[in-house]
Short mmCIF file of N, CA, C and O in Angstrom, two decimals:
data_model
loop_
_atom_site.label_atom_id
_atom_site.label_comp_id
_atom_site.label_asym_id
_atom_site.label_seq_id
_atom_site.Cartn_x
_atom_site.Cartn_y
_atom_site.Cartn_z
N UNK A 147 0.85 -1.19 0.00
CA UNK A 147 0.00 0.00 0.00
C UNK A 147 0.88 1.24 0.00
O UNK A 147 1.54 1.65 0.96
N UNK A 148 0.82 1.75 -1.13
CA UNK A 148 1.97 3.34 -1.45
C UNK A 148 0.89 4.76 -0.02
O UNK A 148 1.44 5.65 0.62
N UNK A 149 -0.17 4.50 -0.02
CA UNK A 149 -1.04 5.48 0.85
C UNK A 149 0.04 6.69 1.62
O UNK A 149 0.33 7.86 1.37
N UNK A 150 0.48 5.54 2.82
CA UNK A 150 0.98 6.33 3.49
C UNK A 150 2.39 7.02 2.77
O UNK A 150 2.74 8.16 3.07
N UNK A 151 3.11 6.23 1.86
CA UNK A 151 4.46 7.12 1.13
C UNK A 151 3.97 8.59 0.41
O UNK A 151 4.67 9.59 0.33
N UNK A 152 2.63 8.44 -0.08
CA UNK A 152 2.15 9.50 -1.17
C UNK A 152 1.86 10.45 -0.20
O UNK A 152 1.88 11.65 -0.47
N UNK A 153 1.64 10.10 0.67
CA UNK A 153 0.67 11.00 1.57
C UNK A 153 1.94 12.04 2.03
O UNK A 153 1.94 13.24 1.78
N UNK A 154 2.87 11.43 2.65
CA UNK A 154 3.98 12.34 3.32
C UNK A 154 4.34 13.33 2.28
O UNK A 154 4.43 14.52 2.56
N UNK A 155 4.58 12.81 0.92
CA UNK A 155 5.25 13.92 -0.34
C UNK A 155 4.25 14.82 -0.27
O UNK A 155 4.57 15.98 -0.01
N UNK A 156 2.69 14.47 -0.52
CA UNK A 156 1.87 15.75 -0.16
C UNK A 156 2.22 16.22 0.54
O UNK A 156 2.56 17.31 0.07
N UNK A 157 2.48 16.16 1.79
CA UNK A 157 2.44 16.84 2.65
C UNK A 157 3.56 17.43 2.96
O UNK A 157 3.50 18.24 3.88
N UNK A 158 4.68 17.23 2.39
CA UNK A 158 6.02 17.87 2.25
C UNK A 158 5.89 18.80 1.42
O UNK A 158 6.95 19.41 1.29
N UNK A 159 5.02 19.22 0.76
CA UNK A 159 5.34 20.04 -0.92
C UNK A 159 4.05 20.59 -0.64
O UNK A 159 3.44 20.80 -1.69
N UNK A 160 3.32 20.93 0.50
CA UNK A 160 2.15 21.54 0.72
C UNK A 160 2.91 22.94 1.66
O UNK A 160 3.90 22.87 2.39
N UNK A 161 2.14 24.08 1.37
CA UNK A 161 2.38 25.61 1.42
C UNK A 161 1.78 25.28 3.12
O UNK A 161 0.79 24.56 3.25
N UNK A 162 2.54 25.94 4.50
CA UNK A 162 1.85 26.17 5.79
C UNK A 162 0.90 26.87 5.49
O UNK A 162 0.92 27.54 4.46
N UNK A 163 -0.39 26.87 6.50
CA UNK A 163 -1.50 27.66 6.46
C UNK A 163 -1.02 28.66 7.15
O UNK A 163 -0.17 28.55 8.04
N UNK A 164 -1.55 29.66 6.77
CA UNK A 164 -2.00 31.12 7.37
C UNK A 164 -1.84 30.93 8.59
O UNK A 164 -2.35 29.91 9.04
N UNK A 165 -1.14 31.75 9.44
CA UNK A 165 -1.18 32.09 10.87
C UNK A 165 -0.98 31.19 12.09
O UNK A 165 -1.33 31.37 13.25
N UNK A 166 -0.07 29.76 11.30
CA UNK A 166 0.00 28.94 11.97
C UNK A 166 1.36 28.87 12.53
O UNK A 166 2.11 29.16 11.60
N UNK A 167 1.93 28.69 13.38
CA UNK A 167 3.44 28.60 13.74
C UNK A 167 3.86 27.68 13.68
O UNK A 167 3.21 26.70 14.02
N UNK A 168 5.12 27.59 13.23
CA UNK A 168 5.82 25.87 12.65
C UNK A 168 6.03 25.06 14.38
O UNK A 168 6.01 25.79 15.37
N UNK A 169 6.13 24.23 14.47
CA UNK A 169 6.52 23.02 15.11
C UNK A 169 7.61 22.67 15.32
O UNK A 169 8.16 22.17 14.35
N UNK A 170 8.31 22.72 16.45
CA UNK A 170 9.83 22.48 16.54
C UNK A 170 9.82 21.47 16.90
O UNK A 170 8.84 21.37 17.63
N UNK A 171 10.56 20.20 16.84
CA UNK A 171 10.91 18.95 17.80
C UNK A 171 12.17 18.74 16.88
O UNK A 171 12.61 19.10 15.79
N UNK A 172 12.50 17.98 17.94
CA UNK A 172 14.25 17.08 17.46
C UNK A 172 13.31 16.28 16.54
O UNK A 172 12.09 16.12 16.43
N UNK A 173 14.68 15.74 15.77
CA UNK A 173 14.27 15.16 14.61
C UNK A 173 15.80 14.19 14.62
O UNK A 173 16.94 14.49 14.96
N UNK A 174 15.27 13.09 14.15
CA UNK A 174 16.56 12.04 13.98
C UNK A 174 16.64 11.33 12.47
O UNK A 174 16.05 10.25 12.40
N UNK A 175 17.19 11.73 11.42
CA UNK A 175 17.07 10.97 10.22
C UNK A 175 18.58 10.05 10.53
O UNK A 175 19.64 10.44 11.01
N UNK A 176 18.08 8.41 9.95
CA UNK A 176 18.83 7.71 9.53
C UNK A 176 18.92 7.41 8.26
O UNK A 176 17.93 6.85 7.78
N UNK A 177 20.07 7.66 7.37
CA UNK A 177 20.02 6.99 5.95
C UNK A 177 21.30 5.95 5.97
O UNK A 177 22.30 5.91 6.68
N UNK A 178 20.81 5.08 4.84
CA UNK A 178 21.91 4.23 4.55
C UNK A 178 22.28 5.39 3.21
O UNK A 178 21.58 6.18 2.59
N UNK A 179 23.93 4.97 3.14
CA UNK A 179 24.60 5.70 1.87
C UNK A 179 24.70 4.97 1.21
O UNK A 179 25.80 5.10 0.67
N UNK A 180 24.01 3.86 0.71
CA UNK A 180 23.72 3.29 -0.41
C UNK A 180 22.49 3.11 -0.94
O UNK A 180 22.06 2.20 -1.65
N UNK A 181 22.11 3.82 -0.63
CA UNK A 181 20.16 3.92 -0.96
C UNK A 181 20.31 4.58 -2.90
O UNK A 181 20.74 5.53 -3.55
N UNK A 182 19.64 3.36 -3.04
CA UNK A 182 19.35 3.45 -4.62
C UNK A 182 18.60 4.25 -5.03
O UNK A 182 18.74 4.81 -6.12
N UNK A 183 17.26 4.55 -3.86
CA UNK A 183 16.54 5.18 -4.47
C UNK A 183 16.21 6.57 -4.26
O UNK A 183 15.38 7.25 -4.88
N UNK A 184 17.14 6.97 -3.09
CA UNK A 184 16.96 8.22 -2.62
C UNK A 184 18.26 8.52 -2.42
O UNK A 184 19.00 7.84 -1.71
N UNK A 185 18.70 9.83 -3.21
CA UNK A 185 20.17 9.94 -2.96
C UNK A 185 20.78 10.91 -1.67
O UNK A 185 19.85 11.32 -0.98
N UNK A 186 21.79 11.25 -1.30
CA UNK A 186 21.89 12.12 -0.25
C UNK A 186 21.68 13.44 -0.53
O UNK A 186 21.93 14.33 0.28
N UNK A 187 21.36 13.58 -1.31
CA UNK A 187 21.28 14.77 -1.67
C UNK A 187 19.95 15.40 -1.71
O UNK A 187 19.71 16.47 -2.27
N UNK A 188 18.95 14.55 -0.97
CA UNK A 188 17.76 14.77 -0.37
C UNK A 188 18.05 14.91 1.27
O UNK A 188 17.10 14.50 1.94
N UNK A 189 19.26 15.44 2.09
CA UNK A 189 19.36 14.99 3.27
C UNK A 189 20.23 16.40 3.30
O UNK A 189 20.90 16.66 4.30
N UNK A 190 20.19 17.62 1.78
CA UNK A 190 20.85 18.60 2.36
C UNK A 190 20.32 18.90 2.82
O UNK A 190 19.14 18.57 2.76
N UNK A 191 20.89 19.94 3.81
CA UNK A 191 20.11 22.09 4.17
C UNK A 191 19.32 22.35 2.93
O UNK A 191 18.15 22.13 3.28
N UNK A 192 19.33 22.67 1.79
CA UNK A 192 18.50 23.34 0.87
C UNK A 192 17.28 21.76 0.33
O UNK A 192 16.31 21.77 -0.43
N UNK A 193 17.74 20.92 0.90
CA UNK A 193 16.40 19.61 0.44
C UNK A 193 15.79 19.66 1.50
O UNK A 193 14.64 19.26 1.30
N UNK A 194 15.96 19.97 2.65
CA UNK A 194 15.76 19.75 3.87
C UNK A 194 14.59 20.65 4.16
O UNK A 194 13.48 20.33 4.56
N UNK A 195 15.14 22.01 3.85
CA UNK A 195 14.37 22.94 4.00
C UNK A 195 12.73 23.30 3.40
O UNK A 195 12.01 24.23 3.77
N UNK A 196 12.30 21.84 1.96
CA UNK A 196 11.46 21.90 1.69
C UNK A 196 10.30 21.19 2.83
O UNK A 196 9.15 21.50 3.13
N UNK A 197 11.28 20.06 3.30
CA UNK A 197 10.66 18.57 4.21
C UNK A 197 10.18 19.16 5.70
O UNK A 197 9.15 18.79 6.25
N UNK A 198 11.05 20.08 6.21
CA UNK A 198 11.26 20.13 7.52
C UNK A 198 10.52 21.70 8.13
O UNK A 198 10.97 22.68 7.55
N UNK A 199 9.97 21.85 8.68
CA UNK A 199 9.63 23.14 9.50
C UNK A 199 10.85 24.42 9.78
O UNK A 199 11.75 24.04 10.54
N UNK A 200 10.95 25.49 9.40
CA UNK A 200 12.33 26.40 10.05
C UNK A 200 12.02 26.11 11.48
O UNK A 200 11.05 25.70 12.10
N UNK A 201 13.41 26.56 11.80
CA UNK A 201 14.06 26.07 13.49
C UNK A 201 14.02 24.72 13.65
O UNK A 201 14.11 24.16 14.75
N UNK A 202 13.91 24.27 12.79
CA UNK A 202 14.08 22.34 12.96
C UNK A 202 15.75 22.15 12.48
O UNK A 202 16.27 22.09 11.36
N UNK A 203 16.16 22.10 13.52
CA UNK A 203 17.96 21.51 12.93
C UNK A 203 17.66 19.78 12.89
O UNK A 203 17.45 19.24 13.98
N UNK A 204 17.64 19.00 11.74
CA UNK A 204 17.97 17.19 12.36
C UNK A 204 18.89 17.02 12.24
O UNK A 204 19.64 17.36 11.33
N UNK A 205 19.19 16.08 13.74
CA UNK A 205 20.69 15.35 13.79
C UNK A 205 20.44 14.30 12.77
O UNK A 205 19.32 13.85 12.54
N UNK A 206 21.73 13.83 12.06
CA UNK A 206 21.41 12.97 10.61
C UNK A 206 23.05 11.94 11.10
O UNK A 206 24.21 12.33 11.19
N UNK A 207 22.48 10.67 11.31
CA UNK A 207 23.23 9.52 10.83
C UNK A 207 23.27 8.74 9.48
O UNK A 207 22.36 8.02 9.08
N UNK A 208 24.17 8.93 9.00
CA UNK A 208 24.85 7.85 7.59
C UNK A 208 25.32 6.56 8.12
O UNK A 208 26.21 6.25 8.91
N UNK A 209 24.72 6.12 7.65
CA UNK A 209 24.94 4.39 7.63
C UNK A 209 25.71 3.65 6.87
O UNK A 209 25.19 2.54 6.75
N UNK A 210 27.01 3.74 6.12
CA UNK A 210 27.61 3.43 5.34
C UNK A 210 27.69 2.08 4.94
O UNK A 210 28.36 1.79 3.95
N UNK A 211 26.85 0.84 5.86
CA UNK A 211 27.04 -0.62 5.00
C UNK A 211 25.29 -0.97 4.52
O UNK A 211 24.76 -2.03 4.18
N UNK A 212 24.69 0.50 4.67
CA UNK A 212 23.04 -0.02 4.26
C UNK A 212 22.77 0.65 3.34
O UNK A 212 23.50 1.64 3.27
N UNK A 213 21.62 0.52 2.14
CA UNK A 213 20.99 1.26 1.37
C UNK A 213 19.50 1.49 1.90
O UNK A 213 19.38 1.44 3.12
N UNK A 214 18.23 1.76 1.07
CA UNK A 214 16.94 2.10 1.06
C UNK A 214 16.19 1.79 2.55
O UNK A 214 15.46 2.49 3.25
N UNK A 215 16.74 0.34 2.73
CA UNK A 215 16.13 -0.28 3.71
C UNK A 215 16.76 -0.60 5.40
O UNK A 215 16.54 -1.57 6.12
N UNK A 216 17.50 0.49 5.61
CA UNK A 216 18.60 1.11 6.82
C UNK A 216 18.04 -0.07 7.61
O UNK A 216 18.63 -1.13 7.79
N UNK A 217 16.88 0.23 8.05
CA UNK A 217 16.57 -0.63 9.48
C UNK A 217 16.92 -2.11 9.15
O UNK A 217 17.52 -2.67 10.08
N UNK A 218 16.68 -2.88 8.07
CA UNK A 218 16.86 -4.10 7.80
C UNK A 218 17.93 -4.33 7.64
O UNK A 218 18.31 -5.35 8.23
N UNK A 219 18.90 -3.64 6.87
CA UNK A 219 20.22 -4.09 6.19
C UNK A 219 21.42 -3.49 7.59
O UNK A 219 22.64 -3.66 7.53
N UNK A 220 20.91 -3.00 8.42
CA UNK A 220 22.09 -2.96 9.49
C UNK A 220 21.38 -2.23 10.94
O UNK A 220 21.59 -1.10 11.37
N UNK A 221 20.37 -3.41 11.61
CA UNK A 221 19.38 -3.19 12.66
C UNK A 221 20.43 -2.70 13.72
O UNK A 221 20.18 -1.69 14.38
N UNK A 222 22.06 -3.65 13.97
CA UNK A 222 22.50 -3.16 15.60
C UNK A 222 23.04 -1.47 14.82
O UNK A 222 23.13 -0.74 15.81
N UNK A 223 23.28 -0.90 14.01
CA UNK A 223 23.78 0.10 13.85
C UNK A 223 22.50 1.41 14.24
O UNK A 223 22.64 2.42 14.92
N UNK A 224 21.32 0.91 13.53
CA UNK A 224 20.15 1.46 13.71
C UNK A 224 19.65 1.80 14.97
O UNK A 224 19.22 2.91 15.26
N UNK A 225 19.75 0.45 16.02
CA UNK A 225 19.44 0.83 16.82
C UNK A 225 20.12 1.39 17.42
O UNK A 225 19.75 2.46 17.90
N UNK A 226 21.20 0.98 17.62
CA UNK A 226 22.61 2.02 18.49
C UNK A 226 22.32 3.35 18.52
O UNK A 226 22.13 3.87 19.62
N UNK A 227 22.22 4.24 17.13
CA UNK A 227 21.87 5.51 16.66
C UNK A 227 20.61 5.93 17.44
O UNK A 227 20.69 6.98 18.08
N UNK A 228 19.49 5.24 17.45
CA UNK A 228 18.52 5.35 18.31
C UNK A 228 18.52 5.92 19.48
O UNK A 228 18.10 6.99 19.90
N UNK A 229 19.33 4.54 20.16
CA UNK A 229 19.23 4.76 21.46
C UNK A 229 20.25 5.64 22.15
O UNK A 229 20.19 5.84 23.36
N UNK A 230 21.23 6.18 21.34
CA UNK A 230 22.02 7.06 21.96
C UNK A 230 21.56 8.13 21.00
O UNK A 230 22.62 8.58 20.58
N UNK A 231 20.40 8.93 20.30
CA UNK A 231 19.99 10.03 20.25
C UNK A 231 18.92 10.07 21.10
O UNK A 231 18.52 11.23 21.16
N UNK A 232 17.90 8.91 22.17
CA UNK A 232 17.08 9.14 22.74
C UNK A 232 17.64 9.55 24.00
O UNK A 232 17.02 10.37 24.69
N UNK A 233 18.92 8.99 24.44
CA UNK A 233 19.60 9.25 25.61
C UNK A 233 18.89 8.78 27.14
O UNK A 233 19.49 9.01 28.19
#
């Protein structure tokens, strides 16, 4: 079911409403640097800035032995990252 993937791009590439104030929270992206299908270059400052709320800094881990599917292709690295950004 693509639902929920389509849904987020809407909602990434949708204009804030009127008079609303952005949303700050930490944010944790994990990518693998071998992701076929999404390159890093969706993980700059200027890609970032379409995805993310201003005043949102994310801390960003690279995964260098995973591609597309981070959590599967290298879970103890994943979680490690996890649990020492939840602290």
């Amino acid at each position: 079911d693509a639902c929920g993937p389509v849904n987020w791009y809407r909602g990434a590439l949708r204009k804030p409403a009127r008079g609303l104030k952005p949303i700050t929270v930490p944010i944790l992206i994990i990518w693998g640097t071998h992701d076929r299908f999404l390159g890093l270059e969706l993980i700059s400052p200027h890609a970032l800035h379409r995805a993310i709320s201003y005043g949102n800094e994310p801390d960003i881990v690279l995964i260098d032995d995973a591609g597309h599917y981070v959590q599967n292709e290298a879970p103890e690295q994943v979680n490690k990252a996890l649990l020492e950004w939840l602290g």
